[in-house]
Coordinates of N, CA and C in Angstrom, one line a residue:
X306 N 68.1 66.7 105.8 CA 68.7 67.1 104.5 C 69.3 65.9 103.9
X307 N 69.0 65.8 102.3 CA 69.6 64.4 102.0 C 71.2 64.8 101.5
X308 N 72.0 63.8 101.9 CA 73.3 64.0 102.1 C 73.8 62.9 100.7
X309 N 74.7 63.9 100.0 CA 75.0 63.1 98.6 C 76.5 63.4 98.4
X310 N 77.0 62.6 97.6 CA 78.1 62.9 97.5 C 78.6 64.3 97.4
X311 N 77.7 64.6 96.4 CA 77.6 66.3 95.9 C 77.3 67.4 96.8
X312 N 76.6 66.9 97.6 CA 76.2 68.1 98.6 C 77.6 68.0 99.9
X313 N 78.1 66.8 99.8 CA 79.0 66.7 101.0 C 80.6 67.3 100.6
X314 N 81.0 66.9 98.9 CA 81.8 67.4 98.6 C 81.6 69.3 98.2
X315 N 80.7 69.6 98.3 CA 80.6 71.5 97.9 C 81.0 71.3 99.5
X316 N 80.5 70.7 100.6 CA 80.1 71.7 101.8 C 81.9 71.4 102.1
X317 N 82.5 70.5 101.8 CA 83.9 70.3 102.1 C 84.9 71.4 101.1
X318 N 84.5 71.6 100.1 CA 85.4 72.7 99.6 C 85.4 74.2 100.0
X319 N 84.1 74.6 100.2 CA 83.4 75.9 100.9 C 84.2 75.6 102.2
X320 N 84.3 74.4 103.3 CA 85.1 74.6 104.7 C 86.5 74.7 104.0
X321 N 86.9 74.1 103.2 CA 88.5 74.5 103.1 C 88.8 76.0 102.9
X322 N 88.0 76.2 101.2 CA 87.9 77.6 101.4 C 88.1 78.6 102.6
X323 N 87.5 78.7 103.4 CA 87.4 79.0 104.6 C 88.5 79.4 105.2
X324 N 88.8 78.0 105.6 CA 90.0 77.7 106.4 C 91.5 78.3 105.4
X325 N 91.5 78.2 104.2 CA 92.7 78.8 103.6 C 92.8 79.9 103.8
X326 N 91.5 81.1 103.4 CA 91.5 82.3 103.5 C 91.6 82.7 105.1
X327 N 91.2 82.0 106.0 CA 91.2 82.4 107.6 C 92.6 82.3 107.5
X328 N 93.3 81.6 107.2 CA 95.0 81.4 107.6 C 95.6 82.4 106.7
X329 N 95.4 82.6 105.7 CA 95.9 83.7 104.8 C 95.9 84.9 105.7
X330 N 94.4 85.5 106.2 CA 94.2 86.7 107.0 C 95.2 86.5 108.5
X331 N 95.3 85.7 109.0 CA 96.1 85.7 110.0 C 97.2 85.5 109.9
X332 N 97.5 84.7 108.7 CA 99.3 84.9 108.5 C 99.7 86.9 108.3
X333 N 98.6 87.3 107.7 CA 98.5 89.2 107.1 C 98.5 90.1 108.2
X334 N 97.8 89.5 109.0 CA 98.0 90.3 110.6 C 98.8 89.8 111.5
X335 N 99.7 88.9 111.1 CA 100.3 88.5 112.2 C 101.8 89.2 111.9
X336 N 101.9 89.1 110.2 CA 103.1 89.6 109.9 C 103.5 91.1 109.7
X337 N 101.8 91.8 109.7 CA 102.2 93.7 109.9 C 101.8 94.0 110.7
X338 N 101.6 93.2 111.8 CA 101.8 93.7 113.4 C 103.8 93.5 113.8
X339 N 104.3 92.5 113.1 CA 105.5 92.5 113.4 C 106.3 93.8 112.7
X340 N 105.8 94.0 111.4 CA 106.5 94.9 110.5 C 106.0 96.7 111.1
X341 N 104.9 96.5 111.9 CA 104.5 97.9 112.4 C 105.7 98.3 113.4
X342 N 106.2 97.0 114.2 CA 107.0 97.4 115.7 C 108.7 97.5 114.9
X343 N 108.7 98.0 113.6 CA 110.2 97.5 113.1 C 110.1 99.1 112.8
X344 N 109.6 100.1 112.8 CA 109.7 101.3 112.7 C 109.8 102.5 113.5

């Protein structure tokens, strides 16, 4: 595959992407699993 600035900078926004929303979801389950045991 030819590798260009352009093709390397989408495939690095798409992994951040990623990686933000993966931490978002687990900060979301991590914090109403705490808020489930408070009832």
């Amino acid at each position: 595959m030819y590798m260009d600035a352009v093709v390397f900078s989408g495939l690095a926004v798409v992994g951040l992407m990623v990686a933000f929303f993966g931490g978002v979801v687990y900060f979301l389950r991590k914090d109403a699993k705490q808020h489930s045991h408070e009832k």
